[in-house]
Short mmCIF file of C-alpha atoms and ligand atoms in Angstrom, two decimals:
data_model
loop_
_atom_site.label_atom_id
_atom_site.label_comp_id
_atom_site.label_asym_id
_atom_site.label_seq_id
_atom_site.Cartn_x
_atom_site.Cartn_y
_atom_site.Cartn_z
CA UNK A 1 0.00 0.00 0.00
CA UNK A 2 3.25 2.36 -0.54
CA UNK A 3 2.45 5.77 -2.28
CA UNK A 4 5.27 8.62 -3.05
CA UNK A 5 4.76 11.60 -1.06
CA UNK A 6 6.25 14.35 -3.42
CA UNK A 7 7.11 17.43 -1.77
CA UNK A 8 7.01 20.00 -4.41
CA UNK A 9 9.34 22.72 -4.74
CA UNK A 10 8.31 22.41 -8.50
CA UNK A 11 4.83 22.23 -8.73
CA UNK A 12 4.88 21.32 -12.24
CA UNK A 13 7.38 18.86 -12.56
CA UNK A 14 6.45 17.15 -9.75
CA UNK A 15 2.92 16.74 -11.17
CA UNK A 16 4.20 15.99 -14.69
CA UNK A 17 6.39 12.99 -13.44
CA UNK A 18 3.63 11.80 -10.82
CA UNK A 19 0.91 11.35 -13.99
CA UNK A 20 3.97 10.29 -16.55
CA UNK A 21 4.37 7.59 -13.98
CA UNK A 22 1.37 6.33 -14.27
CA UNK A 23 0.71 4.81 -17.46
CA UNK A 24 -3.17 5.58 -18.88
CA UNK A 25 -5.71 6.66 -21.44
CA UNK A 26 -7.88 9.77 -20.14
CA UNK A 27 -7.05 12.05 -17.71
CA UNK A 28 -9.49 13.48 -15.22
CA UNK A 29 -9.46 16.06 -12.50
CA UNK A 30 -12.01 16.37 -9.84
CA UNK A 31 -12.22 19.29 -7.88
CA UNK A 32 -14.93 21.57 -5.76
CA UNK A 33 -16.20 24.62 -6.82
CA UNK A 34 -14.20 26.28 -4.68
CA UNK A 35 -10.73 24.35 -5.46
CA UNK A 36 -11.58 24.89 -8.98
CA UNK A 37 -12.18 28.36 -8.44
CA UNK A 38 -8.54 29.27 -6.24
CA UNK A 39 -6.25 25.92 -7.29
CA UNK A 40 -6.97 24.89 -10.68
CA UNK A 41 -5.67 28.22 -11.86
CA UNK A 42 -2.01 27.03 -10.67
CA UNK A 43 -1.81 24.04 -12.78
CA UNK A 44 -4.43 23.93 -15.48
CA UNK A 45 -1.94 25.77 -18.09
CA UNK A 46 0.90 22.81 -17.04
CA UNK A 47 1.03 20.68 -20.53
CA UNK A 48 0.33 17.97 -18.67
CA UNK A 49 -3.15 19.10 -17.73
CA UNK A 50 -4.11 19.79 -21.72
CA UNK A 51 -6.58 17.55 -22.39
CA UNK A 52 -8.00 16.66 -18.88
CA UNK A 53 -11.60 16.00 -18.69
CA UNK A 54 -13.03 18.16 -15.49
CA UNK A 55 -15.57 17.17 -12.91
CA UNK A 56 -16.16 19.84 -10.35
CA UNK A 57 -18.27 18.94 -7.10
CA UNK A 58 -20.32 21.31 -4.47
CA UNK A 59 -18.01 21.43 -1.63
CA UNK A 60 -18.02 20.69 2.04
CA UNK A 61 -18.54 17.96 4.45
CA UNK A 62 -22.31 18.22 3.07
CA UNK A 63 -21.84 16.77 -0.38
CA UNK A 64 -19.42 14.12 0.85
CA UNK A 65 -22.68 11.66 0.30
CA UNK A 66 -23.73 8.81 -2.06
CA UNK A 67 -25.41 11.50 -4.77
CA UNK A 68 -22.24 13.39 -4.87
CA UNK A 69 -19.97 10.03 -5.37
CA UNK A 70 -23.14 9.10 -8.41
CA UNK A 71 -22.19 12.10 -10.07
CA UNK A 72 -18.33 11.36 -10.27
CA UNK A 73 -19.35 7.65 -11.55
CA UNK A 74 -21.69 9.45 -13.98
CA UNK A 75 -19.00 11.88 -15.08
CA UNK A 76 -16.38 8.92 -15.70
CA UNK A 77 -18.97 7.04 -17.71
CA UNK A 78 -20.13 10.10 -20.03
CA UNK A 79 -16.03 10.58 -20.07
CA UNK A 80 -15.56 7.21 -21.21
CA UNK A 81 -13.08 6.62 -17.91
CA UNK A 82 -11.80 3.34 -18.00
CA UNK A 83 -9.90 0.89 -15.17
CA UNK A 84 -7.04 2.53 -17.21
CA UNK A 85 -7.92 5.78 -16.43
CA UNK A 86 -6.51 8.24 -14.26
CA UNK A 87 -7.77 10.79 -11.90
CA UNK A 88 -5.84 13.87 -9.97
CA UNK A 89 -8.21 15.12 -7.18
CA UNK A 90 -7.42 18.47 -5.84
CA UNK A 91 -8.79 19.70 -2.99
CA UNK A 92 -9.39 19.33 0.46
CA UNK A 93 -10.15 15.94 2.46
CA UNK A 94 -13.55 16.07 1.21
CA UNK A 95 -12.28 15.34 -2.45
CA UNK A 96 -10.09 13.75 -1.70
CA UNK A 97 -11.64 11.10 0.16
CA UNK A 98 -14.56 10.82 -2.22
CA UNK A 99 -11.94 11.11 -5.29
CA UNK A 100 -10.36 8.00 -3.99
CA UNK A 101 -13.30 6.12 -2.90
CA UNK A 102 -14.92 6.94 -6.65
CA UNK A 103 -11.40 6.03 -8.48
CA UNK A 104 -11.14 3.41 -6.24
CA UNK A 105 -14.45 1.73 -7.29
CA UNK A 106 -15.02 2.78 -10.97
CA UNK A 107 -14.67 -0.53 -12.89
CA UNK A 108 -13.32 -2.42 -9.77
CA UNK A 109 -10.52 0.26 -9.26
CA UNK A 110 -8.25 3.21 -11.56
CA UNK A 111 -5.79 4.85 -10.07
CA UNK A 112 -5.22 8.55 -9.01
CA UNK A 113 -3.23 11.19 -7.64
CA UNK A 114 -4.25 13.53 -4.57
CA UNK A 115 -2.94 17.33 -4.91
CA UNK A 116 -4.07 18.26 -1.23
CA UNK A 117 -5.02 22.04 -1.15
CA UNK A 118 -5.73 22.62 2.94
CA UNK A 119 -3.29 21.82 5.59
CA UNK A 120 -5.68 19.35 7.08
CA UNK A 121 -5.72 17.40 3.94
CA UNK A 122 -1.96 17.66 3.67
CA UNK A 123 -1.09 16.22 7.03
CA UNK A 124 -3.75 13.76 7.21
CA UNK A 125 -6.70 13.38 4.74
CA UNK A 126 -4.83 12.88 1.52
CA UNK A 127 -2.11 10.40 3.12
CA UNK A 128 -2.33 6.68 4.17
CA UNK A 129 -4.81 5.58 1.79
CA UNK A 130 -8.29 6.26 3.73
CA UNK A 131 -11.00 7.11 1.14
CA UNK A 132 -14.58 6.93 1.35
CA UNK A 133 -18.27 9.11 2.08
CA UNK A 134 -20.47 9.54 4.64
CA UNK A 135 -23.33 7.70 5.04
CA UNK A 136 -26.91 7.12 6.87
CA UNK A 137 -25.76 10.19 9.36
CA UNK A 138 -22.29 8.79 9.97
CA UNK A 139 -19.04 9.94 8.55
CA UNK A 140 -16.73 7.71 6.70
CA UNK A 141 -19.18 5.03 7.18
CA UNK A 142 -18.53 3.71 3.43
CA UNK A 143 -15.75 3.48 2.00
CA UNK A 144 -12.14 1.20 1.29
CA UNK A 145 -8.33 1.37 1.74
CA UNK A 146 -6.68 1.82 -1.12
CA UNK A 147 -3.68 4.40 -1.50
CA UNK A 148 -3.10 7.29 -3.62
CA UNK A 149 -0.08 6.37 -6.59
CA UNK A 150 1.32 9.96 -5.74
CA UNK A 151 0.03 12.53 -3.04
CA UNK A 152 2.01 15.96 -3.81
CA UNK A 153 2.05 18.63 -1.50
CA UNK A 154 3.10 21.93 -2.00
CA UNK A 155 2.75 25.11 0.13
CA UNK A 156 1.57 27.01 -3.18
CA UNK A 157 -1.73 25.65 -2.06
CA UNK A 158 -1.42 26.88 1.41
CA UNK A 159 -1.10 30.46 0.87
CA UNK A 160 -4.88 30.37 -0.23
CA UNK A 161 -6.37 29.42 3.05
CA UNK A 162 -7.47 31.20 5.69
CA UNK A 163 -6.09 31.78 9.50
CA UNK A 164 -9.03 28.66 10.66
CA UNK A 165 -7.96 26.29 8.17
CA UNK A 166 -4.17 26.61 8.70
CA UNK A 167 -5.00 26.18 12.42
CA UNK A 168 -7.40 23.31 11.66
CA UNK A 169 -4.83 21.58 9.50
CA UNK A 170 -2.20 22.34 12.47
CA UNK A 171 -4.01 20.40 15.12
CA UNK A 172 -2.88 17.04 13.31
CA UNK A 173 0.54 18.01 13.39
CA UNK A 174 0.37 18.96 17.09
CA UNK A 175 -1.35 15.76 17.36
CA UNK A 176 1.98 14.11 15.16
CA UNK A 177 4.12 15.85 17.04
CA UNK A 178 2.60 14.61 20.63
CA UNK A 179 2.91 11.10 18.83
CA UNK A 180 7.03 11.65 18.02
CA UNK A 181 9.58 13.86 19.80
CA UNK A 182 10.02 16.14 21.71
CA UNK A 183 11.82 18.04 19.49
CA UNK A 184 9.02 18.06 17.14
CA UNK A 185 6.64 18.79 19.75
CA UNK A 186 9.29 22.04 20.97
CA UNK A 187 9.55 23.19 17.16
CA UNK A 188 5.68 23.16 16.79
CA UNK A 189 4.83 25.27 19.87
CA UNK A 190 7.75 27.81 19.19
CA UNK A 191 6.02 28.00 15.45
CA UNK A 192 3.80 31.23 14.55
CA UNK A 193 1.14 29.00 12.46
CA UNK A 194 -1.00 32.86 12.58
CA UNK A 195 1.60 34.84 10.40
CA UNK A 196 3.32 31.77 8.84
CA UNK A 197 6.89 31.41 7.26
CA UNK A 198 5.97 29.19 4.69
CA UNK A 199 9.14 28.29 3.63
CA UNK A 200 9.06 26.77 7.46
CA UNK A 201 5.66 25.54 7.48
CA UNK A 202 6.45 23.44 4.14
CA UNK A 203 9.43 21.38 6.77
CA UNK A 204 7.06 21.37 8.95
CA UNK A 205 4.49 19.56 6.77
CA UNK A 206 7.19 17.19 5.53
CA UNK A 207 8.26 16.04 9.43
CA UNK A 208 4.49 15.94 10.50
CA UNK A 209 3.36 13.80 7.36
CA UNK A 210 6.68 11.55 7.51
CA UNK A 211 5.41 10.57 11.02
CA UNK A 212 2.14 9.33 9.57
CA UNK A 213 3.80 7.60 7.02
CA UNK A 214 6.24 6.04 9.13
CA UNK A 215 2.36 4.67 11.15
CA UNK A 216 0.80 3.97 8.29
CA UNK A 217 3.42 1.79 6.73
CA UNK A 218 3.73 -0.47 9.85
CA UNK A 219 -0.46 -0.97 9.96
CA UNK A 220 -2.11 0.03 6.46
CA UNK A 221 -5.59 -0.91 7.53
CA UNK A 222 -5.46 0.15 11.59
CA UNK A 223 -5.49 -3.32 13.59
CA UNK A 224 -3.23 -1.25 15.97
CA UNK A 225 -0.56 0.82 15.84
CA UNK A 226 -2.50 3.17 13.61
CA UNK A 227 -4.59 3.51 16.15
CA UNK A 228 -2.39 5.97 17.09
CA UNK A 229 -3.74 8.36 14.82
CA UNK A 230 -6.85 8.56 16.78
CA UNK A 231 -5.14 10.42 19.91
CA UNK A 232 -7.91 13.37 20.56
CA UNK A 233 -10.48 12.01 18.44
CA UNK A 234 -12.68 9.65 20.63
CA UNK A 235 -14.42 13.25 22.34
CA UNK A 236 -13.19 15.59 19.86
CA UNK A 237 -15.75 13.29 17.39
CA UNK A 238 -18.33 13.45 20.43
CA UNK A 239 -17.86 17.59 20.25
CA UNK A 240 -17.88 17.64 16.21
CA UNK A 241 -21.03 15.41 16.91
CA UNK A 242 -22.64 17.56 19.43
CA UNK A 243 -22.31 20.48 17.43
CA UNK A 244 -23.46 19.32 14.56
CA UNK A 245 -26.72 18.45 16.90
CA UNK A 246 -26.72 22.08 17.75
CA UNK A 247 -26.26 23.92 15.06
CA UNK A 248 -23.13 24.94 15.47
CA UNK A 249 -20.00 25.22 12.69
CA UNK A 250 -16.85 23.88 13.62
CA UNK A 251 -14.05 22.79 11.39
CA UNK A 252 -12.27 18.94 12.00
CA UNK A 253 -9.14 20.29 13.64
CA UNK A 254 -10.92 22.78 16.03
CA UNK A 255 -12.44 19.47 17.74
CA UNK A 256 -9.23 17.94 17.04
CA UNK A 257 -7.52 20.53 19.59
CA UNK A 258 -10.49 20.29 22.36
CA UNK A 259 -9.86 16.41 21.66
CA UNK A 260 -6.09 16.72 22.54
CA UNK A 261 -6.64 18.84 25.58
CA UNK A 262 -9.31 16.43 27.12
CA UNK A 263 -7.54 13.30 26.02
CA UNK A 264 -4.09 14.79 27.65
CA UNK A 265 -6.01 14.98 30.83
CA UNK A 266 -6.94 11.41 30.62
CA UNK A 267 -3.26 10.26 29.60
CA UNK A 268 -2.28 12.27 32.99
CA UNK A 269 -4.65 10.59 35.46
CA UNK A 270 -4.70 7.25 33.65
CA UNK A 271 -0.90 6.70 32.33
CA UNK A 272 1.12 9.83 34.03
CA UNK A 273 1.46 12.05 31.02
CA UNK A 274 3.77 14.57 32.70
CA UNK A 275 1.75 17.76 33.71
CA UNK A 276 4.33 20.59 31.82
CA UNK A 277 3.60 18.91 28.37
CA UNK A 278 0.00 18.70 29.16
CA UNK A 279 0.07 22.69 30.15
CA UNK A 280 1.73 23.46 27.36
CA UNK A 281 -0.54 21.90 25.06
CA UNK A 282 -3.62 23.30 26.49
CA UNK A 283 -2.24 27.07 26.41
CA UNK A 284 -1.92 26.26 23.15
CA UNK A 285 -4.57 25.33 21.71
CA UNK A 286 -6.86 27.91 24.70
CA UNK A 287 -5.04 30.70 22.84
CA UNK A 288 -5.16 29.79 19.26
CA UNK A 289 -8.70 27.85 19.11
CA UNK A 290 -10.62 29.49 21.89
CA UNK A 291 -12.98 27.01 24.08
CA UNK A 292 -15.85 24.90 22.88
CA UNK A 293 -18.33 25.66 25.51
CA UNK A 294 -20.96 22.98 26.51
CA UNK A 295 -22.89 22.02 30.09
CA UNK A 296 -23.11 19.46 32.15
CA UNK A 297 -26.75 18.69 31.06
CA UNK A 298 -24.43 17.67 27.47
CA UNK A 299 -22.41 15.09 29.48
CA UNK A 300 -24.78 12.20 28.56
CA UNK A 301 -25.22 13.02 24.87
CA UNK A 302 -21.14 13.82 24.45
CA UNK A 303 -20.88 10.15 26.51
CA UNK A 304 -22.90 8.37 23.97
CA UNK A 305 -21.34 9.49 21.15
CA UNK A 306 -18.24 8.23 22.64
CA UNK A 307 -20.15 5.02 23.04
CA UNK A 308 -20.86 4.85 19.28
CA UNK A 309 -17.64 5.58 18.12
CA UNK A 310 -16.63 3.61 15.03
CA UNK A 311 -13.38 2.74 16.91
CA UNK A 312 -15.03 0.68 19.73
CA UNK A 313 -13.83 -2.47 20.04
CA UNK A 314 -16.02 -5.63 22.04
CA UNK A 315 -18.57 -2.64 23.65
CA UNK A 316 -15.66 -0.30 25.05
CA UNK A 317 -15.10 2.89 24.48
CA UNK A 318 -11.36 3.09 22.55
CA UNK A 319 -8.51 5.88 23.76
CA UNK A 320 -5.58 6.07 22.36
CA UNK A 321 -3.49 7.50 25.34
CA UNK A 322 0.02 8.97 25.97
CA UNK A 323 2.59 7.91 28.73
CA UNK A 324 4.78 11.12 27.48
CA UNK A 325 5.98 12.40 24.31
CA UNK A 326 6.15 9.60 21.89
CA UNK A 327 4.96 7.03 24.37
CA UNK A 328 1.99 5.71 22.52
CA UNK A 329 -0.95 3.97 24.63
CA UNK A 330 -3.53 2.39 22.27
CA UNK A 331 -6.36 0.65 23.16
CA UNK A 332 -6.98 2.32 26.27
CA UNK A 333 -10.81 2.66 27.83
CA UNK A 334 -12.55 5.00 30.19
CA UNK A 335 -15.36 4.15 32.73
CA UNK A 336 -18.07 7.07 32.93
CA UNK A 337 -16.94 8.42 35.76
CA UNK A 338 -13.60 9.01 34.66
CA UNK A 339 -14.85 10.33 31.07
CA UNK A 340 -17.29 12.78 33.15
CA UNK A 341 -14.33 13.92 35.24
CA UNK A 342 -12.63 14.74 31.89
CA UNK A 343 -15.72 16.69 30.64
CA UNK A 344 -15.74 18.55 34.04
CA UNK A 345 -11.97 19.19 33.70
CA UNK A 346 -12.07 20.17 30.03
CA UNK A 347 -15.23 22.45 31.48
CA UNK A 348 -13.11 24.81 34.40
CA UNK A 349 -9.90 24.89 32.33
N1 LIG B 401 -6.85 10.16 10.15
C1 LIG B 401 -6.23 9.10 10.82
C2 LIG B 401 -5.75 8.04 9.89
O1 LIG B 401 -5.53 8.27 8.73
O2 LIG B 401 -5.59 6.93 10.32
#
């Protein structure tokens, strides 16, 4: 399930050599309206791209559905797409989750290329071969392994996005970094991810997604040490969930950074996750993501989400905790008393 991660200091060459690799007879590109809009403008007058056959989607976590993925089928057939074919998605997790799940499936499987274009998709989405859509209220609920050929990244993208999405996108790598050194962990606090060097933030990317990698090799299809991946999403899920419930907007990472600060607390009481590390992470992510506020009268509803978490294994809710920096706990559970006393921590702080 290997896939070359280009890091592009040459956006076209790079993309030129990861199609030329690849040997096939159409070439598609699926983006959103918004990718194709701010990203498709940097590489649709590349020769390579002459001749691609276009299929642009609504965007958002909304149209990640079965209608959306029809359309791309639909598209490939009226394009005359073949198991020969090839696709590039570009674009945030969104495409390129339902890019890969749609290349993926068309005709038993073609192969494609991600171009990431948010920092979220960089660090996480677009790497390690996860594709799918949601489904029957339930995200990712359909959907296969099966890797990208290439996955290119390059900052170019980056400089489009706004302050939220760098800082959702930055939440993984804090989450990386928790899951390495703590070097990495030192050289992500100390980093200004509001008024970014890019230049910096590019390294950055490459150490945070060679971590993954480095998971991801080891356990392709998560029977356990990519379960690692999941540090701060058991409640920061439950939030994304509860807000959804509500109403209310948040972006992946945002819950991502609640996630880490509650699930930092937990690592503390239940495995000794020294205090100064946790501290530093939640003055972190207080100052840069602010506080998702909730009651105690949500306790129940954040606790059963936790309880229906796809990551539950034999009726227990599934942690992945810390013992320190790069001291990896997987398959951890909480009783409700101790998840409350979490939510009541999380709460005061
Ligand atoms: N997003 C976590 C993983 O790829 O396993």
């Amino acid at each position: 399930m290997k896939q070359d991660i280009i890091i592009a200091s040459d956006l076209e060459k790079s993309l030129t050599e990861a199609i030329e690799r690849v040997s096939h007879d159409h070439l598609f590109v699926l983006t959103d309206t918004n990718t194709e809009r701010y990203c498709w403008p940097l590489i649709k007058d590349f020769a390579i791209m002459q001749g691609a056959r276009m299929i642009t989607i609504a965007p958002t976590d909304e149209a990640k559905n079965i209608s959306t993925l029809t359309k791309v089928w639909s598209a490939l057939q009226e394009g005359g797409a073949s198991r020969h074919s090839l696709m590039v998605n570009l674009g945030g997790g969104m495409v390129t989750d339902l890019g890969g799940f749609a290349a993926s499936t068309f005709k038993r499987g073609m192969a494609y290329i991600n171009i990431p274009t948010t920092l979220l998709a960089q660090v996480d989405a677009s790497v390690g071969g996860k594709t799918g859509i949601n489904f029957g209220g339930l995200k990712n609920e359909i959907g296969v392994f099966n890797c990208a050929s290439s996955v290119i990244l390059s900052s170019a993208f980056l400089r489009t996005l706004d302050k939220e999405n760098l800082l959702s996108g930055y939440a993984e790598m804090l989450k990386h970094g928790l899951l390495s050194t703590k070097e990495n962990w030192a050289e992500l606090l100390c980093f200004d991810i509001t008024n970014p060097n890019f230049d910096t933030l590019q390294m950055l990317v490459t150490k945070s997604v060679a971590i993954k990698e480095e998971i991801v090799n080891i356990d392709p299809t998560e029977k356990g040490i990519r379960k690692a991946l999941n540090l701060g999403h058991t409640s920061g899920h439950a939030l994304e969930s509860l807000a959804l419930e509500e109403g209310r907007t948040i972006l992946h990472g945002y819950a991502v950074a609640w996630g880490l600060m509650m699930e930092l607390y937990l690592s503390a009481k239940k495995c000794s996750f020294p205090a100064k590390e946790m501290h530093q992470l939640e003055n972190f992510v207080k100052e840069h993501y602010g506080k998702f506020l909730y009651e105690c009268k949500h306790y129940d509803t954040l606790y059963k989400y936790m309880t229906h978490d796809k990551k539950n294994e034999n009726g227990n809710i599934n942690f992945t905790l810390m013992g320190a920096i790069g001291d990896i706990r997987i398959n951890q559970t909480a009783t409700k008393d101790e998840i409350e006393e979490m939510l009541d921590y999380y709460r005061e702080n």
